[in-house]
Short mmCIF file of N, CA and C in Angstrom, two decimals:
data_model
loop_
_atom_site.label_atom_id
_atom_site.label_comp_id
_atom_site.label_asym_id
_atom_site.label_seq_id
_atom_site.Cartn_x
_atom_site.Cartn_y
_atom_site.Cartn_z
N GLN H 1 11.40 15.77 20.02
CA GLN H 1 12.16 14.91 19.16
C GLN H 1 11.57 13.51 19.12
N VAL H 2 11.69 12.88 17.99
CA VAL H 2 11.20 11.53 17.80
C VAL H 2 12.36 10.67 17.33
N GLN H 3 12.52 9.52 17.94
CA GLN H 3 13.53 8.56 17.50
C GLN H 3 12.83 7.35 16.91
N LEU H 4 13.35 6.89 15.80
CA LEU H 4 12.79 5.74 15.11
C LEU H 4 13.88 4.68 14.96
N VAL H 5 13.56 3.46 15.31
CA VAL H 5 14.53 2.37 15.21
C VAL H 5 13.88 1.21 14.46
N GLU H 6 14.45 0.88 13.30
CA GLU H 6 13.93 -0.22 12.49
C GLU H 6 14.67 -1.52 12.81
N SER H 7 13.99 -2.61 12.57
CA SER H 7 14.60 -3.93 12.70
C SER H 7 13.80 -4.91 11.84
N GLY H 8 14.34 -6.11 11.70
CA GLY H 8 13.60 -7.16 11.01
C GLY H 8 14.09 -7.47 9.61
N GLY H 9 15.03 -6.70 9.12
CA GLY H 9 15.56 -6.98 7.79
C GLY H 9 16.34 -8.28 7.77
N GLY H 10 16.67 -8.73 6.57
CA GLY H 10 17.44 -9.95 6.43
C GLY H 10 17.49 -10.40 4.99
N SER H 11 17.96 -11.62 4.80
CA SER H 11 18.08 -12.20 3.47
C SER H 11 17.07 -13.32 3.31
N VAL H 12 16.30 -13.26 2.24
CA VAL H 12 15.31 -14.30 1.96
C VAL H 12 15.34 -14.63 0.48
N GLN H 13 14.76 -15.75 0.14
CA GLN H 13 14.62 -16.11 -1.26
C GLN H 13 13.33 -15.50 -1.82
N ALA H 14 13.32 -15.37 -3.11
CA ALA H 14 12.14 -14.83 -3.77
C ALA H 14 10.91 -15.65 -3.38
N GLY H 15 9.82 -14.94 -3.13
CA GLY H 15 8.60 -15.58 -2.68
C GLY H 15 8.46 -15.63 -1.17
N GLY H 16 9.53 -15.32 -0.47
CA GLY H 16 9.52 -15.37 0.98
C GLY H 16 8.90 -14.13 1.61
N SER H 17 8.96 -14.10 2.93
CA SER H 17 8.34 -13.02 3.69
C SER H 17 9.28 -12.51 4.78
N LEU H 18 9.07 -11.25 5.13
CA LEU H 18 9.74 -10.64 6.26
C LEU H 18 8.76 -9.69 6.92
N ARG H 19 9.01 -9.40 8.18
CA ARG H 19 8.25 -8.36 8.86
C ARG H 19 9.22 -7.36 9.46
N LEU H 20 9.12 -6.14 9.02
CA LEU H 20 9.94 -5.07 9.54
C LEU H 20 9.20 -4.36 10.66
N SER H 21 9.96 -3.91 11.64
CA SER H 21 9.39 -3.17 12.76
C SER H 21 10.05 -1.81 12.87
N CYS H 22 9.29 -0.85 13.33
CA CYS H 22 9.80 0.49 13.57
C CYS H 22 9.26 0.95 14.92
N VAL H 23 10.15 1.02 15.90
CA VAL H 23 9.75 1.47 17.23
C VAL H 23 9.99 2.96 17.33
N ALA H 24 8.96 3.67 17.73
CA ALA H 24 9.04 5.12 17.84
C ALA H 24 9.06 5.53 19.31
N SER H 25 9.94 6.46 19.62
CA SER H 25 9.97 7.04 20.96
C SER H 25 9.95 8.55 20.82
N GLY H 26 9.42 9.22 21.82
CA GLY H 26 9.27 10.66 21.73
C GLY H 26 7.82 11.00 21.44
N TYR H 27 7.58 12.26 21.20
CA TYR H 27 6.20 12.73 21.04
C TYR H 27 5.82 12.90 19.58
N LEU H 28 4.69 12.31 19.24
CA LEU H 28 4.05 12.58 17.96
C LEU H 28 2.63 13.03 18.24
N PRO H 29 2.16 14.06 17.57
CA PRO H 29 0.78 14.48 17.79
C PRO H 29 -0.19 13.41 17.30
N SER H 30 -1.43 13.52 17.74
CA SER H 30 -2.41 12.50 17.38
C SER H 30 -2.61 12.41 15.88
N ARG H 31 -2.44 13.52 15.20
CA ARG H 31 -2.54 13.53 13.74
C ARG H 31 -1.13 13.56 13.17
N HIS H 32 -0.71 12.47 12.59
CA HIS H 32 0.63 12.39 12.02
C HIS H 32 0.66 11.30 10.96
N ILE H 33 1.76 11.20 10.29
CA ILE H 33 1.95 10.17 9.27
C ILE H 33 3.24 9.42 9.58
N MET H 34 3.19 8.12 9.45
CA MET H 34 4.40 7.31 9.53
C MET H 34 4.53 6.54 8.23
N GLY H 35 5.70 6.63 7.65
CA GLY H 35 5.89 6.03 6.34
C GLY H 35 7.04 5.05 6.30
N TRP H 36 6.98 4.21 5.29
CA TRP H 36 8.09 3.31 4.97
C TRP H 36 8.63 3.68 3.60
N PHE H 37 9.95 3.76 3.53
CA PHE H 37 10.65 4.08 2.29
C PHE H 37 11.73 3.04 2.06
N ARG H 38 12.22 2.99 0.84
CA ARG H 38 13.35 2.11 0.55
C ARG H 38 14.28 2.78 -0.45
N GLN H 39 15.52 2.34 -0.41
CA GLN H 39 16.52 2.97 -1.28
C GLN H 39 17.59 1.95 -1.63
N VAL H 40 17.96 1.97 -2.90
CA VAL H 40 19.10 1.19 -3.36
C VAL H 40 20.19 2.17 -3.78
N PRO H 41 21.44 1.77 -3.69
CA PRO H 41 22.53 2.69 -4.03
C PRO H 41 22.37 3.26 -5.44
N GLY H 42 22.55 4.56 -5.54
CA GLY H 42 22.48 5.21 -6.85
C GLY H 42 21.09 5.63 -7.27
N LYS H 43 20.10 5.31 -6.46
CA LYS H 43 18.73 5.68 -6.80
C LYS H 43 18.12 6.52 -5.69
N GLU H 44 17.06 7.24 -6.04
CA GLU H 44 16.38 8.05 -5.05
C GLU H 44 15.58 7.17 -4.08
N ARG H 45 15.36 7.72 -2.89
CA ARG H 45 14.55 7.02 -1.91
C ARG H 45 13.11 6.95 -2.41
N GLU H 46 12.55 5.75 -2.31
CA GLU H 46 11.23 5.48 -2.87
C GLU H 46 10.22 5.23 -1.76
N GLY H 47 9.06 5.86 -1.85
CA GLY H 47 8.01 5.62 -0.88
C GLY H 47 7.36 4.27 -1.10
N VAL H 48 7.23 3.49 -0.04
CA VAL H 48 6.61 2.16 -0.11
C VAL H 48 5.17 2.23 0.37
N GLY H 49 4.98 2.92 1.46
CA GLY H 49 3.63 3.05 2.00
C GLY H 49 3.65 3.94 3.21
N ALA H 50 2.47 4.26 3.71
CA ALA H 50 2.38 5.14 4.85
C ALA H 50 1.11 4.86 5.63
N PHE H 51 1.17 5.20 6.91
CA PHE H 51 0.04 5.03 7.81
C PHE H 51 -0.37 6.41 8.30
N TYR H 52 -1.61 6.77 8.05
CA TYR H 52 -2.13 8.07 8.45
C TYR H 52 -2.90 7.90 9.76
N ALA H 53 -2.45 8.59 10.78
CA ALA H 53 -3.10 8.52 12.08
C ALA H 53 -3.79 9.85 12.37
N GLY H 54 -4.93 9.78 13.00
CA GLY H 54 -5.64 10.99 13.36
C GLY H 54 -7.08 10.93 12.92
N VAL H 55 -7.74 12.03 13.03
CA VAL H 55 -9.14 12.10 12.67
C VAL H 55 -9.33 13.19 11.64
N GLY H 56 -10.54 13.29 11.15
CA GLY H 56 -10.85 14.33 10.19
C GLY H 56 -10.37 13.96 8.81
N SER H 57 -9.87 14.95 8.10
CA SER H 57 -9.53 14.75 6.69
C SER H 57 -8.41 13.75 6.51
N PHE H 58 -7.60 13.52 7.52
CA PHE H 58 -6.51 12.57 7.36
C PHE H 58 -6.94 11.15 7.70
N GLY H 59 -8.15 10.96 8.13
CA GLY H 59 -8.59 9.61 8.42
C GLY H 59 -8.04 9.12 9.75
N ASP H 60 -8.35 7.93 10.08
CA ASP H 60 -7.92 7.36 11.34
C ASP H 60 -7.42 5.96 11.09
N GLY H 61 -6.11 5.82 10.98
CA GLY H 61 -5.56 4.50 10.77
C GLY H 61 -5.63 4.02 9.35
N SER H 62 -5.53 4.92 8.40
CA SER H 62 -5.57 4.51 7.00
C SER H 62 -4.17 4.30 6.46
N ALA H 63 -4.00 3.22 5.69
CA ALA H 63 -2.71 2.91 5.09
C ALA H 63 -2.79 3.05 3.58
N TYR H 64 -1.71 3.51 3.01
CA TYR H 64 -1.61 3.71 1.56
C TYR H 64 -0.32 3.07 1.08
N TYR H 65 -0.34 2.58 -0.17
CA TYR H 65 0.78 1.82 -0.70
C TYR H 65 1.14 2.27 -2.10
N ALA H 66 2.42 2.11 -2.40
CA ALA H 66 2.86 2.31 -3.78
C ALA H 66 2.34 1.16 -4.64
N ASP H 67 2.10 1.44 -5.90
CA ASP H 67 1.56 0.42 -6.79
C ASP H 67 2.46 -0.81 -6.87
N SER H 68 3.76 -0.60 -6.76
CA SER H 68 4.72 -1.69 -6.91
C SER H 68 4.63 -2.72 -5.78
N VAL H 69 4.02 -2.35 -4.66
CA VAL H 69 3.95 -3.26 -3.52
C VAL H 69 2.53 -3.58 -3.11
N LYS H 70 1.56 -2.93 -3.73
CA LYS H 70 0.17 -3.13 -3.35
C LYS H 70 -0.22 -4.59 -3.51
N GLY H 71 -0.85 -5.13 -2.47
CA GLY H 71 -1.25 -6.54 -2.48
C GLY H 71 -0.20 -7.47 -1.93
N ARG H 72 1.02 -6.98 -1.79
CA ARG H 72 2.11 -7.81 -1.24
C ARG H 72 2.59 -7.32 0.12
N PHE H 73 2.59 -6.02 0.32
CA PHE H 73 3.06 -5.44 1.57
C PHE H 73 1.87 -4.91 2.36
N THR H 74 1.98 -4.99 3.68
CA THR H 74 0.90 -4.51 4.55
C THR H 74 1.49 -3.75 5.72
N ILE H 75 0.95 -2.58 5.98
CA ILE H 75 1.36 -1.76 7.12
C ILE H 75 0.36 -1.96 8.25
N SER H 76 0.88 -2.14 9.44
CA SER H 76 0.02 -2.21 10.62
C SER H 76 0.72 -1.50 11.76
N ARG H 77 -0.02 -1.34 12.82
CA ARG H 77 0.52 -0.55 13.92
C ARG H 77 0.00 -1.10 15.24
N ASP H 78 0.89 -1.13 16.22
CA ASP H 78 0.54 -1.50 17.58
C ASP H 78 0.78 -0.28 18.45
N ASN H 79 -0.28 0.43 18.79
CA ASN H 79 -0.13 1.66 19.55
C ASN H 79 0.43 1.42 20.94
N ALA H 80 0.08 0.29 21.53
CA ALA H 80 0.56 -0.01 22.88
C ALA H 80 2.07 -0.17 22.90
N LYS H 81 2.63 -0.61 21.78
CA LYS H 81 4.08 -0.82 21.70
C LYS H 81 4.77 0.30 20.95
N ASN H 82 4.01 1.31 20.52
CA ASN H 82 4.58 2.41 19.72
C ASN H 82 5.37 1.87 18.53
N THR H 83 4.82 0.88 17.90
CA THR H 83 5.53 0.19 16.82
C THR H 83 4.71 0.17 15.55
N LEU H 84 5.38 0.47 14.46
CA LEU H 84 4.81 0.38 13.12
C LEU H 84 5.45 -0.82 12.44
N TYR H 85 4.64 -1.61 11.76
CA TYR H 85 5.14 -2.80 11.10
C TYR H 85 4.96 -2.69 9.58
N LEU H 86 5.84 -3.37 8.88
CA LEU H 86 5.69 -3.53 7.43
C LEU H 86 5.86 -5.02 7.14
N GLN H 87 4.76 -5.68 6.81
CA GLN H 87 4.79 -7.08 6.44
C GLN H 87 5.08 -7.18 4.94
N LEU H 88 6.15 -7.87 4.60
CA LEU H 88 6.55 -8.02 3.21
C LEU H 88 6.32 -9.47 2.80
N ASN H 89 5.39 -9.69 1.89
CA ASN H 89 5.10 -11.03 1.37
C ASN H 89 5.40 -11.09 -0.12
N SER H 90 5.53 -12.32 -0.60
CA SER H 90 5.79 -12.55 -2.04
C SER H 90 6.94 -11.68 -2.52
N LEU H 91 8.02 -11.70 -1.78
CA LEU H 91 9.14 -10.82 -2.08
C LEU H 91 9.78 -11.16 -3.42
N LYS H 92 10.26 -10.13 -4.07
CA LYS H 92 10.91 -10.24 -5.37
C LYS H 92 12.33 -9.69 -5.26
N PRO H 93 13.23 -10.12 -6.12
CA PRO H 93 14.60 -9.57 -6.07
C PRO H 93 14.62 -8.04 -6.17
N GLU H 94 13.69 -7.47 -6.90
CA GLU H 94 13.66 -6.00 -7.03
C GLU H 94 13.20 -5.30 -5.75
N ASP H 95 12.78 -6.05 -4.73
CA ASP H 95 12.46 -5.47 -3.43
C ASP H 95 13.71 -5.27 -2.58
N THR H 96 14.84 -5.77 -3.06
CA THR H 96 16.10 -5.61 -2.32
C THR H 96 16.42 -4.12 -2.17
N ALA H 97 16.63 -3.70 -0.93
CA ALA H 97 16.89 -2.29 -0.65
C ALA H 97 17.12 -2.12 0.84
N MET H 98 17.56 -0.92 1.19
CA MET H 98 17.56 -0.51 2.60
C MET H 98 16.18 0.09 2.85
N TYR H 99 15.52 -0.37 3.88
CA TYR H 99 14.19 0.11 4.21
C TYR H 99 14.26 1.05 5.41
N TYR H 100 13.60 2.19 5.26
CA TYR H 100 13.61 3.22 6.29
C TYR H 100 12.19 3.51 6.77
N CYS H 101 12.10 3.80 8.05
CA CYS H 101 10.87 4.28 8.65
C CYS H 101 11.00 5.79 8.82
N ALA H 102 9.91 6.50 8.63
CA ALA H 102 9.93 7.95 8.77
C ALA H 102 8.64 8.44 9.40
N ALA H 103 8.71 9.60 10.03
CA ALA H 103 7.52 10.17 10.67
C ALA H 103 7.38 11.64 10.32
N ALA H 104 6.15 12.03 10.07
CA ALA H 104 5.83 13.43 9.80
C ALA H 104 4.89 13.92 10.89
N SER H 105 5.36 14.84 11.71
CA SER H 105 4.54 15.35 12.81
C SER H 105 3.51 16.36 12.32
N ASP H 106 3.72 16.90 11.15
CA ASP H 106 2.78 17.84 10.55
C ASP H 106 2.36 17.30 9.19
N PRO H 107 1.25 16.58 9.12
CA PRO H 107 0.85 15.96 7.85
C PRO H 107 0.63 16.95 6.72
N THR H 108 0.36 18.19 7.04
CA THR H 108 0.14 19.17 5.97
C THR H 108 1.40 19.42 5.16
N ARG H 109 2.54 19.04 5.70
CA ARG H 109 3.80 19.24 4.99
C ARG H 109 4.14 18.08 4.05
N VAL H 110 3.33 17.05 4.06
CA VAL H 110 3.57 15.89 3.20
C VAL H 110 2.62 15.97 2.01
N PRO H 111 3.12 16.33 0.83
CA PRO H 111 2.22 16.50 -0.33
C PRO H 111 1.58 15.20 -0.79
N VAL H 112 2.32 14.13 -0.70
CA VAL H 112 1.82 12.80 -1.04
C VAL H 112 2.63 11.81 -0.23
N PHE H 113 2.01 10.72 0.19
CA PHE H 113 2.64 9.86 1.19
C PHE H 113 4.01 9.35 0.75
N ALA H 114 4.20 9.19 -0.55
CA ALA H 114 5.44 8.59 -1.05
C ALA H 114 6.57 9.59 -1.22
N ALA H 115 6.30 10.86 -0.98
CA ALA H 115 7.34 11.87 -1.11
C ALA H 115 8.09 12.01 0.20
N THR H 116 9.41 12.16 0.11
CA THR H 116 10.20 12.30 1.33
C THR H 116 9.97 13.66 1.99
N GLN H 117 9.51 14.61 1.19
CA GLN H 117 9.25 15.95 1.71
C GLN H 117 8.23 15.90 2.83
N GLY H 118 8.56 16.56 3.92
CA GLY H 118 7.61 16.67 5.02
C GLY H 118 7.87 15.69 6.15
N TYR H 119 8.65 14.67 5.88
CA TYR H 119 8.98 13.72 6.95
C TYR H 119 10.19 14.28 7.71
N SER H 120 9.99 14.57 8.98
CA SER H 120 11.02 15.22 9.78
C SER H 120 11.95 14.23 10.46
N TYR H 121 11.48 13.03 10.66
CA TYR H 121 12.24 12.06 11.45
C TYR H 121 12.45 10.78 10.63
N TRP H 122 13.67 10.26 10.72
CA TRP H 122 14.04 9.07 9.96
C TRP H 122 14.80 8.10 10.85
N GLY H 123 14.58 6.82 10.60
CA GLY H 123 15.38 5.81 11.26
C GLY H 123 16.67 5.55 10.51
N GLN H 124 17.44 4.60 11.01
CA GLN H 124 18.75 4.33 10.43
C GLN H 124 18.67 3.31 9.30
N GLY H 125 17.55 2.64 9.17
CA GLY H 125 17.34 1.70 8.08
C GLY H 125 17.63 0.27 8.47
N THR H 126 17.00 -0.64 7.74
CA THR H 126 17.25 -2.08 7.90
C THR H 126 17.30 -2.69 6.51
N GLN H 127 18.30 -3.54 6.27
CA GLN H 127 18.57 -4.05 4.93
C GLN H 127 17.71 -5.29 4.62
N VAL H 128 17.12 -5.27 3.45
CA VAL H 128 16.37 -6.43 2.95
C VAL H 128 17.05 -6.89 1.67
N ILE H 129 17.39 -8.17 1.61
CA ILE H 129 18.00 -8.77 0.44
C ILE H 129 17.15 -9.95 -0.02
N VAL H 130 16.73 -9.91 -1.26
CA VAL H 130 15.90 -10.98 -1.81
C VAL H 130 16.66 -11.62 -2.96
N SER H 131 16.94 -12.89 -2.84
CA SER H 131 17.69 -13.60 -3.87
C SER H 131 16.74 -14.41 -4.75
N SER H 132 17.14 -14.56 -6.00
CA SER H 132 16.28 -15.29 -6.94
C SER H 132 16.57 -16.78 -6.92
#
């Protein structure tokens, strides 16, 4: 089992920044995916980005982003702290959402990083509010 705990959400004005953290506990194989998603009430959960860990065809430490956040959001990871980060810069009101961290222990089950399919573990979410 893997437990994920997000933190770092809050309220900021447009143009501001936040850094979200996701602490993972439990076992993940060397080849896995950790993703960030967001959701607003009444809409489907949207993939923001993902970090691919491992070797071979999945790469080693590669991050991928949705077009809507590319150039503004950055995923990084501190293996010593078992923590995945999402740096949010140049925030816009449309970035307002609950942000979730997720992990896929079997990357072959994830058809594309932004799809919720294949992610077996989810955190409880952290709220981001961006005011204009």
